[in-house]
Short mmCIF file of C-alpha atoms in Angstrom, two decimals:
data_model
loop_
_atom_site.label_atom_id
_atom_site.label_comp_id
_atom_site.label_asym_id
_atom_site.label_seq_id
_atom_site.Cartn_x
_atom_site.Cartn_y
_atom_site.Cartn_z
CA MET A 1 -0.06 0.07 -0.09
CA ILE A 2 2.99 2.32 0.70
CA ALA A 3 4.24 1.83 -2.78
CA HIS A 4 0.75 2.63 -4.13
CA ALA A 5 0.62 5.89 -2.07
CA LEU A 6 4.29 6.63 -3.22
CA PHE A 7 3.29 6.43 -6.88
CA PHE A 8 0.11 8.36 -6.36
CA TYR A 9 2.08 11.33 -4.86
CA PHE A 10 4.86 10.97 -7.61
CA PHE A 11 2.36 11.24 -10.40
CA SER A 12 0.14 13.79 -8.95
CA ILE A 13 3.12 15.92 -8.12
CA ILE A 14 4.29 15.81 -11.57
CA ALA A 15 0.84 16.58 -13.03
CA ILE A 16 0.62 19.62 -10.89
CA VAL A 17 4.00 20.95 -11.40
CA SER A 18 3.85 20.38 -15.28
CA ALA A 19 0.44 22.17 -15.20
CA ILE A 20 2.18 25.10 -13.70
CA PHE A 21 4.98 25.12 -16.29
CA VAL A 22 2.33 25.03 -19.13
CA ILE A 23 1.37 28.53 -18.05
CA VAL A 24 4.75 29.74 -16.77
CA SER A 25 7.08 28.64 -19.47
CA ARG A 26 8.01 31.29 -22.02
CA ASN A 27 8.70 28.94 -24.98
CA THR A 28 5.25 27.79 -26.30
CA VAL A 29 6.81 24.50 -27.56
CA HIS A 30 7.92 23.73 -24.04
CA ALA A 31 4.44 24.59 -22.80
CA VAL A 32 3.04 22.04 -25.17
CA PHE A 33 5.56 19.33 -23.93
CA PHE A 34 4.59 20.22 -20.44
CA LEU A 35 0.90 19.64 -21.28
CA ILE A 36 1.74 16.28 -22.72
CA LEU A 37 3.58 15.42 -19.58
CA ASP A 38 0.50 16.54 -17.57
CA PHE A 39 -1.63 14.41 -19.72
CA ILE A 40 0.53 11.26 -19.47
CA SER A 41 0.79 11.54 -15.45
CA ILE A 42 -3.15 12.00 -15.40
CA ALA A 43 -3.52 8.92 -17.57
CA CYS A 44 -1.32 7.17 -14.99
CA LEU A 45 -3.48 8.41 -12.17
CA PHE A 46 -6.44 6.91 -13.96
CA ILE A 47 -4.87 3.50 -14.31
CA MET A 48 -4.05 3.63 -10.53
CA ILE A 49 -7.57 4.02 -9.72
CA GLY A 50 -8.34 1.00 -11.88
CA ALA A 51 -9.82 2.87 -14.73
CA GLU A 52 -7.54 1.31 -17.30
CA PHE A 53 -9.75 2.03 -20.28
CA LEU A 54 -10.01 5.65 -19.51
CA GLY A 55 -6.39 5.98 -18.99
CA MET A 56 -5.56 4.27 -22.26
CA MET A 57 -8.10 6.54 -24.13
CA MET A 58 -6.62 9.62 -22.52
CA LEU A 59 -3.34 8.63 -23.93
CA ILE A 60 -4.46 7.64 -27.42
CA VAL A 61 -6.93 10.74 -27.85
CA TYR A 62 -5.25 13.44 -26.01
CA VAL A 63 -1.60 12.60 -26.35
CA GLY A 64 -1.71 10.65 -29.53
CA ALA A 65 -3.88 13.11 -31.44
CA VAL A 66 -4.80 16.32 -29.76
CA ALA A 67 -1.38 17.28 -28.70
CA VAL A 68 0.16 16.33 -31.81
CA LEU A 69 -2.20 18.88 -33.48
CA PHE A 70 -1.28 21.45 -30.89
CA LEU A 71 2.34 20.95 -31.53
CA PHE A 72 1.85 21.26 -35.19
CA VAL A 73 0.03 24.52 -34.97
CA VAL A 74 2.63 26.04 -32.30
CA MET A 75 5.73 24.77 -34.41
CA LEU A 76 4.26 26.03 -37.59
CA MET A 77 2.86 29.37 -36.60
CA ASN A 78 6.41 30.22 -35.32
CA VAL A 79 5.20 31.74 -31.88
CA THR A 80 7.92 29.99 -30.00
CA GLU A 81 9.26 32.86 -27.99
CA GLN A 82 6.51 34.69 -26.16
CA LYS A 83 7.48 38.38 -25.32
CA LEU A 84 5.78 39.46 -22.29
CA SER A 85 6.12 43.08 -23.35
CA TRP A 86 2.76 44.13 -21.92
CA PHE A 87 3.67 42.68 -18.81
CA ARG A 88 6.78 44.93 -18.25
CA GLY A 89 4.58 47.93 -19.27
CA THR A 90 6.37 48.56 -22.65
CA LYS A 91 3.36 48.18 -24.78
CA LYS A 92 -0.16 49.62 -23.90
CA THR A 93 -3.07 46.98 -24.31
CA GLY A 94 -6.49 46.87 -23.29
CA HIS A 95 -6.04 43.25 -22.27
CA ILE A 96 -5.46 43.56 -18.53
CA PRO A 97 -8.69 45.18 -17.56
CA VAL A 98 -10.80 42.78 -19.59
CA GLY A 99 -8.86 39.89 -18.15
CA LEU A 100 -9.33 41.18 -14.65
CA ILE A 101 -13.03 41.60 -15.03
CA ILE A 102 -13.51 38.12 -16.63
CA GLY A 103 -11.21 36.65 -13.82
CA THR A 104 -13.16 38.15 -11.17
CA VAL A 105 -16.49 37.08 -12.48
CA ILE A 106 -15.23 33.64 -12.72
CA LEU A 107 -13.86 33.78 -9.31
CA LEU A 108 -17.27 34.93 -7.76
CA GLU A 109 -19.12 32.29 -9.40
CA LEU A 110 -16.74 29.68 -8.25
CA ILE A 111 -17.26 30.96 -4.63
CA VAL A 112 -20.93 30.86 -4.99
CA ILE A 113 -20.84 27.31 -6.26
CA VAL A 114 -18.38 26.00 -3.77
CA GLY A 115 -20.03 27.90 -0.92
CA GLY A 116 -23.42 26.49 -1.81
CA TRP A 117 -22.18 23.08 -2.47
CA ARG A 118 -24.01 20.28 -0.67
CA TYR A 119 -24.02 16.44 -1.54
CA ARG A 120 -27.45 14.98 -2.09
CA ASP A 121 -28.34 12.84 0.87
CA SER A 122 -27.98 9.58 -1.25
CA PHE A 123 -24.39 10.57 -2.31
CA SER A 124 -23.23 11.49 1.17
CA GLU A 125 -22.26 8.04 1.95
CA THR A 126 -20.00 6.04 -0.41
CA GLU A 127 -22.20 3.91 -2.77
CA PHE A 128 -20.71 1.35 -4.92
CA LEU A 129 -22.31 0.75 -8.36
CA SER A 130 -23.50 -2.72 -8.63
CA PHE A 131 -20.20 -4.08 -9.83
CA ASN A 132 -19.96 -7.47 -11.57
CA SER A 133 -16.30 -8.81 -11.41
CA GLU A 134 -16.92 -10.86 -14.42
CA PHE A 135 -16.87 -8.01 -16.70
CA THR A 136 -13.87 -5.65 -17.25
CA ASN A 137 -14.18 -1.91 -17.32
CA THR A 138 -14.33 -1.85 -21.09
CA HIS A 139 -17.49 -4.17 -21.13
CA MET A 140 -19.21 -1.92 -18.41
CA ILE A 141 -18.53 1.26 -20.37
CA GLY A 142 -19.54 -0.05 -23.69
CA ASN A 143 -22.63 -1.51 -21.99
CA VAL A 144 -23.59 1.85 -20.62
CA MET A 145 -22.70 3.90 -23.58
CA TYR A 146 -24.69 1.83 -26.31
CA THR A 147 -27.81 1.18 -24.26
CA ASP A 148 -28.64 3.86 -21.75
CA PHE A 149 -26.91 6.77 -23.40
CA ILE A 150 -26.96 5.57 -26.98
CA HIS A 151 -28.80 8.90 -27.98
CA LEU A 152 -26.45 11.21 -26.18
CA PHE A 153 -23.51 9.31 -27.58
CA GLN A 154 -24.89 9.56 -31.21
CA ILE A 155 -25.56 13.24 -30.77
CA SER A 156 -22.07 14.02 -29.59
CA GLY A 157 -20.82 12.31 -32.64
CA ILE A 158 -23.08 14.19 -34.96
CA ILE A 159 -21.88 17.45 -33.12
CA LEU A 160 -18.21 16.56 -33.81
CA LEU A 161 -19.14 15.78 -37.44
CA LEU A 162 -20.66 19.16 -37.87
CA ALA A 163 -17.69 20.98 -36.39
CA MET A 164 -15.55 19.16 -38.73
CA ILE A 165 -17.70 19.89 -41.93
CA GLY A 166 -17.90 23.63 -40.62
CA ALA A 167 -14.08 23.69 -40.37
CA ILE A 168 -13.65 22.38 -43.78
CA VAL A 169 -16.36 24.60 -45.39
CA LEU A 170 -14.82 27.72 -43.76
CA THR A 171 -11.23 27.11 -44.95
CA TYR A 172 -11.80 25.25 -48.16
CA ARG A 173 -11.52 27.55 -51.34
CA LYS A 174 -11.44 26.19 -54.70
CA ARG A 175 -8.41 27.47 -56.53
CA GLU A 176 -8.17 27.96 -60.31
CA GLY A 177 -5.57 26.90 -62.52
CA VAL A 178 -3.94 24.35 -60.02
CA LYS A 179 -2.26 21.47 -62.02
CA THR A 180 -2.55 18.04 -60.28
CA GLN A 181 -2.09 14.59 -61.37
CA SER A 182 -4.92 12.24 -62.22
CA TYR A 183 -4.10 8.93 -60.89
CA ILE A 184 -6.46 7.14 -63.21
CA LYS A 185 -4.92 8.72 -66.22
CA GLN A 186 -1.47 7.93 -64.68
CA ILE A 187 -2.29 4.24 -64.06
CA SER A 188 -4.17 3.46 -67.19
CA ARG A 189 -1.37 4.93 -69.57
CA GLU A 190 -0.54 2.24 -72.21
CA ARG A 191 2.60 2.02 -74.15
CA GLU A 192 0.61 2.62 -77.58
CA ASP A 193 -0.79 5.94 -76.00
CA SER A 194 2.72 7.28 -75.05
CA VAL A 195 5.29 5.81 -77.43
CA GLN A 196 5.40 6.36 -81.23
CA LEU A 197 8.06 5.04 -83.71
CA LYS A 198 8.59 7.21 -86.79
CA ASP A 199 10.88 6.96 -89.75
CA VAL A 200 12.55 10.09 -90.16
CA GLU A 201 13.55 11.09 -93.47
CA PHE A 202 16.89 12.78 -93.95
CA ASP A 203 16.99 16.62 -93.87
CA LYS A 204 13.12 16.74 -93.18
CA GLY A 205 11.45 17.35 -89.87
CA VAL A 206 8.70 15.09 -88.34
CA LYS A 207 5.23 16.47 -87.37
CA LEU A 208 3.50 14.75 -84.48
CA ASP A 209 -0.22 15.07 -84.12
CA ASP A 210 -0.70 16.18 -80.41
CA MET B 1 11.34 -7.75 2.31
CA GLU B 2 8.53 -9.09 0.19
CA THR B 3 8.35 -5.83 -1.83
CA PHE B 4 12.18 -6.07 -2.46
CA LEU B 5 11.67 -9.65 -3.57
CA GLN B 6 8.81 -8.62 -5.81
CA ILE B 7 11.08 -5.94 -7.37
CA TYR B 8 13.84 -8.30 -7.76
CA ASN B 9 11.49 -10.77 -9.51
CA GLU B 10 10.08 -7.93 -11.89
CA THR B 11 13.53 -6.59 -12.82
CA TYR B 12 14.68 -10.11 -13.52
CA LYS B 13 11.71 -10.71 -15.88
CA ILE B 14 12.20 -7.41 -17.57
CA LEU B 15 15.82 -8.01 -18.17
CA LEU B 16 15.03 -11.47 -19.27
CA LEU B 17 12.90 -9.85 -22.06
CA LEU B 18 14.80 -6.60 -22.79
CA VAL B 19 18.22 -8.34 -23.46
CA PRO B 20 16.98 -10.74 -26.03
CA ILE B 21 14.96 -7.92 -27.80
CA LEU B 22 18.13 -5.81 -27.89
CA VAL B 23 20.07 -8.70 -29.33
CA SER B 24 17.63 -9.55 -31.69
CA VAL B 25 17.33 -5.99 -32.94
CA ALA B 26 21.04 -6.33 -33.75
CA LEU B 27 20.54 -9.65 -35.54
CA ILE B 28 17.50 -8.32 -37.46
CA VAL B 29 19.43 -5.35 -38.78
CA TRP B 30 21.93 -7.85 -40.18
CA PHE B 31 19.17 -9.94 -41.53
CA ASP B 32 17.51 -6.89 -43.29
CA ARG B 33 20.79 -6.03 -44.78
CA ARG B 34 21.54 -9.46 -45.92
CA VAL B 35 18.03 -10.08 -47.54
CA TRP B 36 18.35 -6.63 -49.28
CA GLY B 37 21.84 -7.72 -50.38
CA PHE B 38 20.53 -11.08 -51.82
CA VAL B 39 17.57 -9.62 -53.66
CA GLN B 40 20.04 -7.22 -55.63
CA LYS B 41 22.56 -9.88 -56.30
CA ARG B 42 24.96 -8.57 -53.71
CA LYS B 43 26.28 -10.29 -50.63
CA GLY B 44 25.48 -7.99 -48.05
CA PRO B 45 27.46 -7.81 -44.84
CA ASN B 46 29.49 -11.05 -44.60
CA VAL B 47 32.89 -10.11 -43.28
CA VAL B 48 32.58 -9.75 -39.57
CA GLY B 49 32.16 -12.97 -37.75
CA PRO B 50 30.42 -16.06 -39.20
CA PHE B 51 28.18 -14.90 -42.28
CA GLY B 52 28.85 -11.34 -41.00
CA LEU B 53 26.61 -11.83 -38.07
CA PHE B 54 28.71 -9.46 -35.65
CA GLN B 55 28.41 -6.69 -38.40
CA THR B 56 25.80 -4.84 -36.05
CA LEU B 57 27.92 -5.37 -33.01
CA ALA B 58 30.80 -3.75 -34.92
CA ASP B 59 28.54 -0.92 -36.10
CA ALA B 60 27.33 -0.34 -32.57
CA LEU B 61 30.81 -0.19 -31.22
CA LYS B 62 31.74 2.43 -33.85
CA TYR B 63 28.56 4.35 -32.81
CA ILE B 64 29.46 4.18 -29.12
CA PHE B 65 33.02 5.76 -29.85
CA LYS B 66 32.00 8.46 -32.06
CA GLU B 67 31.65 11.99 -30.78
CA ILE B 68 28.09 13.11 -29.94
CA ILE B 69 27.69 16.70 -31.93
CA ILE B 70 25.05 18.94 -30.79
CA PRO B 71 24.31 21.81 -33.14
CA ALA B 72 24.91 25.18 -31.60
CA SER B 73 21.38 26.48 -32.40
CA ALA B 74 19.70 23.42 -31.21
CA ASN B 75 17.44 23.17 -28.15
CA LYS B 76 19.73 21.05 -26.06
CA ILE B 77 17.21 19.29 -23.69
CA VAL B 78 14.83 18.39 -26.28
CA PHE B 79 17.43 17.26 -28.69
CA ILE B 80 18.96 14.76 -26.27
CA LEU B 81 15.50 13.76 -25.07
CA ALA B 82 14.29 12.80 -28.46
CA PRO B 83 16.22 9.57 -29.16
CA ILE B 84 15.72 8.41 -25.38
CA ILE B 85 12.06 8.76 -25.91
CA THR B 86 11.91 6.93 -29.18
CA MET B 87 13.87 3.97 -27.76
CA THR B 88 12.26 3.85 -24.36
CA LEU B 89 8.68 3.80 -26.15
CA ALA B 90 9.86 1.26 -28.64
CA LEU B 91 10.81 -1.00 -25.80
CA SER B 92 8.26 -0.24 -23.11
CA ALA B 93 5.54 -1.56 -25.59
CA TRP B 94 6.99 -4.87 -25.34
CA ALA B 95 5.85 -5.38 -21.80
CA VAL B 96 2.43 -6.55 -22.74
CA ILE B 97 3.30 -8.76 -25.86
CA PRO B 98 2.79 -12.44 -24.84
CA LEU B 99 5.51 -14.62 -26.35
CA SER B 100 3.73 -17.82 -25.31
CA ASP B 101 0.94 -18.56 -23.00
CA LYS B 102 2.90 -17.97 -19.88
CA MET B 103 5.61 -15.54 -21.01
CA VAL B 104 4.36 -12.13 -20.60
CA ILE B 105 5.39 -9.54 -18.13
CA ALA B 106 2.06 -7.65 -17.86
CA ASP B 107 -1.15 -9.49 -18.78
CA ILE B 108 -3.32 -6.31 -18.61
CA ASN B 109 -7.06 -6.21 -19.52
CA VAL B 110 -6.49 -3.48 -22.23
CA GLY B 111 -3.30 -4.92 -23.68
CA ILE B 112 -4.05 -3.91 -27.16
CA LEU B 113 -4.95 -0.14 -26.20
CA TYR B 114 -1.72 -0.12 -24.40
CA ILE B 115 0.30 -0.98 -27.56
CA PHE B 116 -1.87 1.43 -29.51
CA ALA B 117 -1.27 4.22 -27.15
CA ILE B 118 2.42 3.56 -26.92
CA SER B 119 2.83 3.46 -30.77
CA SER B 120 0.77 6.80 -30.92
CA LEU B 121 3.35 8.37 -28.55
CA SER B 122 6.41 7.29 -30.43
CA VAL B 123 5.48 10.12 -33.04
CA TYR B 124 6.85 12.51 -30.14
CA GLY B 125 10.43 11.22 -30.37
CA ILE B 126 10.39 12.42 -34.22
CA ILE B 127 8.82 15.62 -33.79
CA MET B 128 10.97 16.54 -31.05
CA GLY B 129 14.13 15.40 -32.79
CA GLY B 130 13.22 17.19 -35.82
CA TRP B 131 12.10 20.59 -34.15
CA ALA B 132 14.98 20.47 -31.67
CA SER B 133 17.69 20.39 -34.41
CA ASN B 134 16.40 23.80 -35.58
CA SER B 135 17.57 23.05 -39.22
CA LYS B 136 15.24 22.76 -42.10
CA TYR B 137 15.64 19.26 -43.44
CA PRO B 138 15.14 17.60 -40.02
CA PHE B 139 12.04 19.94 -39.44
CA LEU B 140 10.37 19.12 -42.74
CA GLY B 141 11.17 15.34 -42.31
CA ALA B 142 9.54 15.42 -38.72
CA ILE B 143 6.42 17.12 -40.19
CA ARG B 144 6.04 14.64 -42.94
CA SER B 145 6.62 11.73 -40.50
CA ALA B 146 4.13 13.10 -37.91
CA ALA B 147 1.33 13.46 -40.61
CA GLN B 148 2.20 10.09 -41.88
CA MET B 149 2.04 8.23 -38.48
CA VAL B 150 -1.05 9.96 -37.44
CA SER B 151 -2.87 9.18 -40.57
CA TYR B 152 -1.77 5.49 -40.70
CA GLU B 153 -2.68 5.07 -37.17
CA VAL B 154 -6.17 5.75 -37.70
CA SER B 155 -6.37 2.92 -40.23
CA ILE B 156 -4.57 0.40 -37.91
CA GLY B 157 -7.10 1.43 -35.18
CA ILE B 158 -10.03 0.42 -37.34
CA ILE B 159 -8.13 -2.81 -38.38
CA ILE B 160 -7.79 -3.56 -34.72
CA ILE B 161 -11.68 -2.88 -34.28
CA ASN B 162 -12.21 -5.69 -36.83
CA VAL B 163 -10.19 -8.21 -34.89
CA LEU B 164 -11.74 -7.10 -31.60
CA LEU B 165 -15.23 -7.60 -33.03
CA CYS B 166 -14.31 -11.42 -33.59
CA VAL B 167 -12.56 -11.63 -30.08
CA GLY B 168 -14.73 -9.73 -27.66
CA SER B 169 -11.79 -8.98 -25.40
CA LEU B 170 -8.93 -6.51 -25.41
CA ASN B 171 -6.75 -8.81 -23.71
CA LEU B 172 -3.80 -10.17 -26.21
CA LYS B 173 -3.83 -13.60 -24.87
CA ASP B 174 -7.68 -13.75 -25.22
CA ILE B 175 -7.10 -12.62 -28.83
CA VAL B 176 -4.74 -15.29 -29.34
CA MET B 177 -6.78 -17.98 -27.70
CA ALA B 178 -9.78 -17.04 -30.01
CA GLN B 179 -7.92 -18.05 -32.95
CA GLN B 180 -7.57 -21.67 -31.82
CA ASN B 181 -9.80 -22.99 -34.39
CA LEU B 182 -9.24 -20.74 -37.16
CA TRP B 183 -6.51 -17.91 -37.63
CA PHE B 184 -8.06 -14.39 -38.28
CA VAL B 185 -5.88 -14.09 -41.32
CA VAL B 186 -8.53 -16.39 -43.23
CA PRO B 187 -11.73 -14.54 -42.51
CA LEU B 188 -10.07 -10.96 -42.41
CA PHE B 189 -7.54 -11.44 -45.08
CA PRO B 190 -8.05 -8.04 -46.73
CA MET B 191 -7.55 -6.50 -43.42
CA PHE B 192 -4.34 -8.61 -42.85
CA VAL B 193 -3.06 -6.88 -46.03
CA VAL B 194 -4.11 -3.37 -45.14
CA TYR B 195 -2.51 -3.93 -41.74
CA PHE B 196 0.77 -5.14 -43.28
CA ILE B 197 1.02 -2.00 -45.47
CA SER B 198 -0.07 0.32 -42.79
CA ALA B 199 2.52 -1.18 -40.47
CA LEU B 200 5.29 -0.38 -43.27
CA ALA B 201 3.95 3.18 -43.09
CA GLU B 202 3.78 3.42 -39.42
CA THR B 203 7.38 2.27 -38.97
CA ASN B 204 8.54 4.66 -41.89
CA ARG B 205 9.83 1.61 -43.79
CA PRO B 206 10.35 1.67 -47.51
CA PRO B 207 8.46 2.25 -49.77
CA PHE B 208 6.93 4.84 -47.13
CA ASP B 209 10.24 6.19 -45.79
CA LEU B 210 9.65 9.61 -46.73
CA PRO B 211 10.72 11.22 -43.57
CA GLU B 212 14.22 10.12 -44.36
CA ALA B 213 14.15 10.08 -48.07
CA GLU B 214 17.78 10.62 -48.60
CA ALA B 215 17.24 12.01 -52.14
CA GLU B 216 15.21 14.97 -50.78
CA LEU B 217 15.74 15.40 -46.97
CA VAL B 218 19.33 14.08 -46.42
CA ALA B 219 18.23 11.75 -43.61
CA GLY B 220 14.94 13.39 -42.35
CA TYR B 221 14.88 14.08 -38.81
CA GLN B 222 18.00 12.13 -37.95
CA THR B 223 20.04 14.61 -40.03
CA GLU B 224 21.84 16.49 -37.27
CA TYR B 225 22.10 13.27 -34.87
CA SER B 226 25.44 11.45 -34.49
CA GLY B 227 27.16 8.71 -32.53
CA MET B 228 25.12 7.06 -29.85
CA MET B 229 22.19 9.24 -30.18
CA TYR B 230 21.62 8.31 -33.84
CA ALA B 231 22.15 4.72 -33.01
CA MET B 232 19.43 5.09 -30.52
CA PHE B 233 16.88 6.39 -33.02
CA TRP B 234 17.68 3.49 -35.29
CA LEU B 235 17.49 0.96 -32.29
CA GLY B 236 14.10 2.27 -31.67
CA GLU B 237 12.99 2.11 -35.15
CA TYR B 238 13.93 -1.60 -35.58
CA ALA B 239 12.44 -2.36 -32.05
CA ASN B 240 9.39 -0.81 -33.47
CA ILE B 241 9.33 -2.80 -36.63
CA LEU B 242 9.79 -5.99 -34.57
CA LEU B 243 6.94 -4.87 -32.37
CA LEU B 244 4.43 -4.28 -35.26
CA CYS B 245 5.47 -7.86 -36.61
CA ALA B 246 4.67 -9.42 -33.19
CA LEU B 247 1.47 -7.46 -33.13
CA GLY B 248 0.63 -8.65 -36.62
CA SER B 249 1.27 -12.24 -35.77
CA ILE B 250 -1.03 -12.00 -32.63
CA LEU B 251 -3.81 -10.30 -34.44
CA PHE B 252 -3.83 -12.41 -37.49
CA LEU B 253 -1.42 -15.30 -37.39
CA GLY B 254 -2.58 -16.91 -34.07
CA GLY B 255 0.39 -15.72 -31.93
CA TRP B 256 2.07 -18.75 -30.18
CA LEU B 257 -0.45 -21.46 -31.68
CA SER B 258 0.81 -23.85 -34.14
CA PRO B 259 -0.73 -23.86 -37.43
CA VAL B 260 -2.62 -27.01 -37.05
CA ASP B 261 -3.26 -28.72 -33.52
CA ILE B 262 -1.63 -32.22 -34.24
CA TYR B 263 1.12 -33.84 -32.42
CA PRO B 264 4.48 -33.04 -33.68
CA LEU B 265 3.57 -29.47 -34.49
CA ASN B 266 1.89 -28.67 -31.12
CA ALA B 267 4.66 -30.09 -29.03
CA ILE B 268 7.06 -27.46 -30.13
CA PRO B 269 6.97 -24.71 -27.41
CA GLY B 270 4.85 -21.63 -28.24
CA ILE B 271 7.73 -19.25 -28.07
CA PHE B 272 9.16 -20.91 -31.22
CA TRP B 273 6.06 -20.45 -33.29
CA MET B 274 5.79 -16.87 -32.08
CA ILE B 275 9.48 -15.93 -33.24
CA PHE B 276 9.05 -17.89 -36.43
CA LYS B 277 5.94 -15.87 -37.36
CA ILE B 278 7.58 -12.58 -36.50
CA LEU B 279 10.57 -13.57 -38.56
CA ILE B 280 8.37 -14.57 -41.49
CA LEU B 281 6.62 -11.10 -41.32
CA PHE B 282 9.93 -9.28 -40.94
CA PHE B 283 11.23 -11.31 -43.98
CA MET B 284 8.33 -9.78 -45.93
CA PHE B 285 9.39 -6.42 -44.64
CA ALA B 286 12.85 -6.72 -45.65
CA LEU B 287 11.85 -8.13 -49.16
CA ILE B 288 9.53 -5.05 -49.80
CA LYS B 289 12.37 -2.88 -48.86
CA ALA B 290 14.47 -4.33 -51.52
CA ILE B 291 11.69 -4.61 -54.22
CA VAL B 292 9.42 -1.52 -54.14
CA PRO B 293 10.20 2.03 -55.09
CA ARG B 294 9.45 4.86 -52.80
CA TYR B 295 5.92 6.44 -52.99
CA ARG B 296 5.38 10.10 -53.56
CA TYR B 297 4.03 12.06 -50.47
CA ASP B 298 0.51 12.84 -52.01
CA GLN B 299 0.13 9.13 -53.06
CA LEU B 300 0.92 7.96 -49.46
CA MET B 301 -1.53 10.37 -48.03
CA ARG B 302 -4.17 9.46 -50.65
CA LEU B 303 -3.54 5.73 -49.88
CA GLY B 304 -4.13 6.09 -46.24
CA TRP B 305 -7.07 8.50 -46.15
CA LYS B 306 -8.97 7.64 -49.31
CA ILE B 307 -8.39 3.91 -49.69
CA PHE B 308 -7.46 2.36 -46.51
CA LEU B 309 -9.69 4.28 -44.19
CA PRO B 310 -13.02 3.79 -46.12
CA PHE B 311 -12.11 0.23 -47.04
CA SER B 312 -11.36 -0.94 -43.27
CA LEU B 313 -14.58 1.12 -42.22
CA VAL B 314 -16.68 -0.90 -44.73
CA TYR B 315 -15.12 -4.01 -43.67
CA VAL B 316 -15.91 -3.22 -40.08
CA VAL B 317 -19.60 -2.93 -41.21
CA LEU B 318 -19.35 -6.12 -42.95
CA THR B 319 -17.61 -7.99 -40.09
CA ALA B 320 -20.13 -6.80 -37.60
CA SER B 321 -23.29 -7.66 -39.79
CA PHE B 322 -21.98 -11.03 -40.62
CA LEU B 323 -21.36 -11.84 -36.85
CA VAL B 324 -24.73 -10.45 -35.97
CA TYR B 325 -26.52 -12.22 -38.69
CA PHE B 326 -25.15 -15.60 -37.92
CA ASP B 327 -25.20 -14.99 -34.15
CA LEU B 328 -21.46 -15.38 -34.05
CA LEU B 329 -20.79 -12.34 -31.82
CA PRO B 330 -18.50 -13.42 -28.70
CA LYS B 331 -20.54 -13.48 -25.47
#
């Protein structure tokens, strides 16, 4: 049990420290790397509480796909070194008041919510889900997701699809005069279409019909 | 005391797996070059040791004693981390691969997801290496490679779903045991072909070795690396290739099971069958390296997204409807 606790503190300290470094680090690429480290340690915490499916999904979806996109954007936009000029007062921007107002509103809301927080009576004591040890986590999640919550599941899928189509529609533009290869043309090219043998008479040219 | 004993046991088991893998990576590099040579009517490495078997060891010795050069404008920490991450990830995925019915370090419920997660992480070694070099060729190579690996991971994921539909479990042992009567390569043969090609692309092997296309990008993300750090990239790459061969034999070729369950064949220990199948798959990898010319980048992307992805999706629907219609879904 001591080993378990040690590992828990190890991963949670890494998670918190790297989350702080995401915000603090000047270099945006480093910030993304710290974000990845954060995701990984949270996945490890998931695995430690026995939710191995969630942990693996965290790794595959967030670290394997989302963070790669983040990295791409950050690396390609070349915003690696963030200059904190407004912070030092060399540049006047209107960001600070707006940020302060939004921050205060969120803080007030959090205080209201946390202050008024109260568990429902049925939740105040630990209640175990009807757990059947025959099934693994994956089976249980699949069972719930595809029976009780199938509509929510499908709707969230459709929302994602809509977002994808929207992004494509917004960024896609048909450009004129772009030369591309047609694969079918390239593959279906035969020798007869492309090679001609001509007898060339001396001192006279050859006219090819194009 | 008990904890120490446990730690000792686990370390022992891990070493017993890691050392053979590192040795077999060395041998497999020799095998690869040898096959490549024979296809082109050359001899390949045949000087160091019997049949040139120690060629890779000699190369490794050379790499160890070479100077490690870090470019002046490179991001030092990330530059050094990149090969370490590549190699660590390639080796750590082996923890869940069952080499026979008892030989596995971690027999976890979500084994296949673990492998998938680790292989999706291995793109970071390449991106980090390419970015930290702070040079144009490595960066272009890294971006190409990342795009390539992310797109082929999608098709590998859907192929895995095909197999999982027939098994009903994410455990690698269960996947093998579900093939006792019929290897999945028979009903899912098109998926096996797609898996094989995707594995080539995932490991940046020829004909999909665009990240290190030497005619265009010098050596891709490895251009600025030298000495042991280059060797680590290269070790990780071959460990990854072996891993995907092992995964292919587990998913489609019945893992450690013998081809037919009759006496002289099933008396052979499972690990030999497993190694034999991995070697067969690797032999095909090596042959393809020698035979097929390199793809163009747009052709590679088109193959991944426009052909493999829809095809494997349709095959998922077909497999699922077949299983439901004939009531063969695993309980």
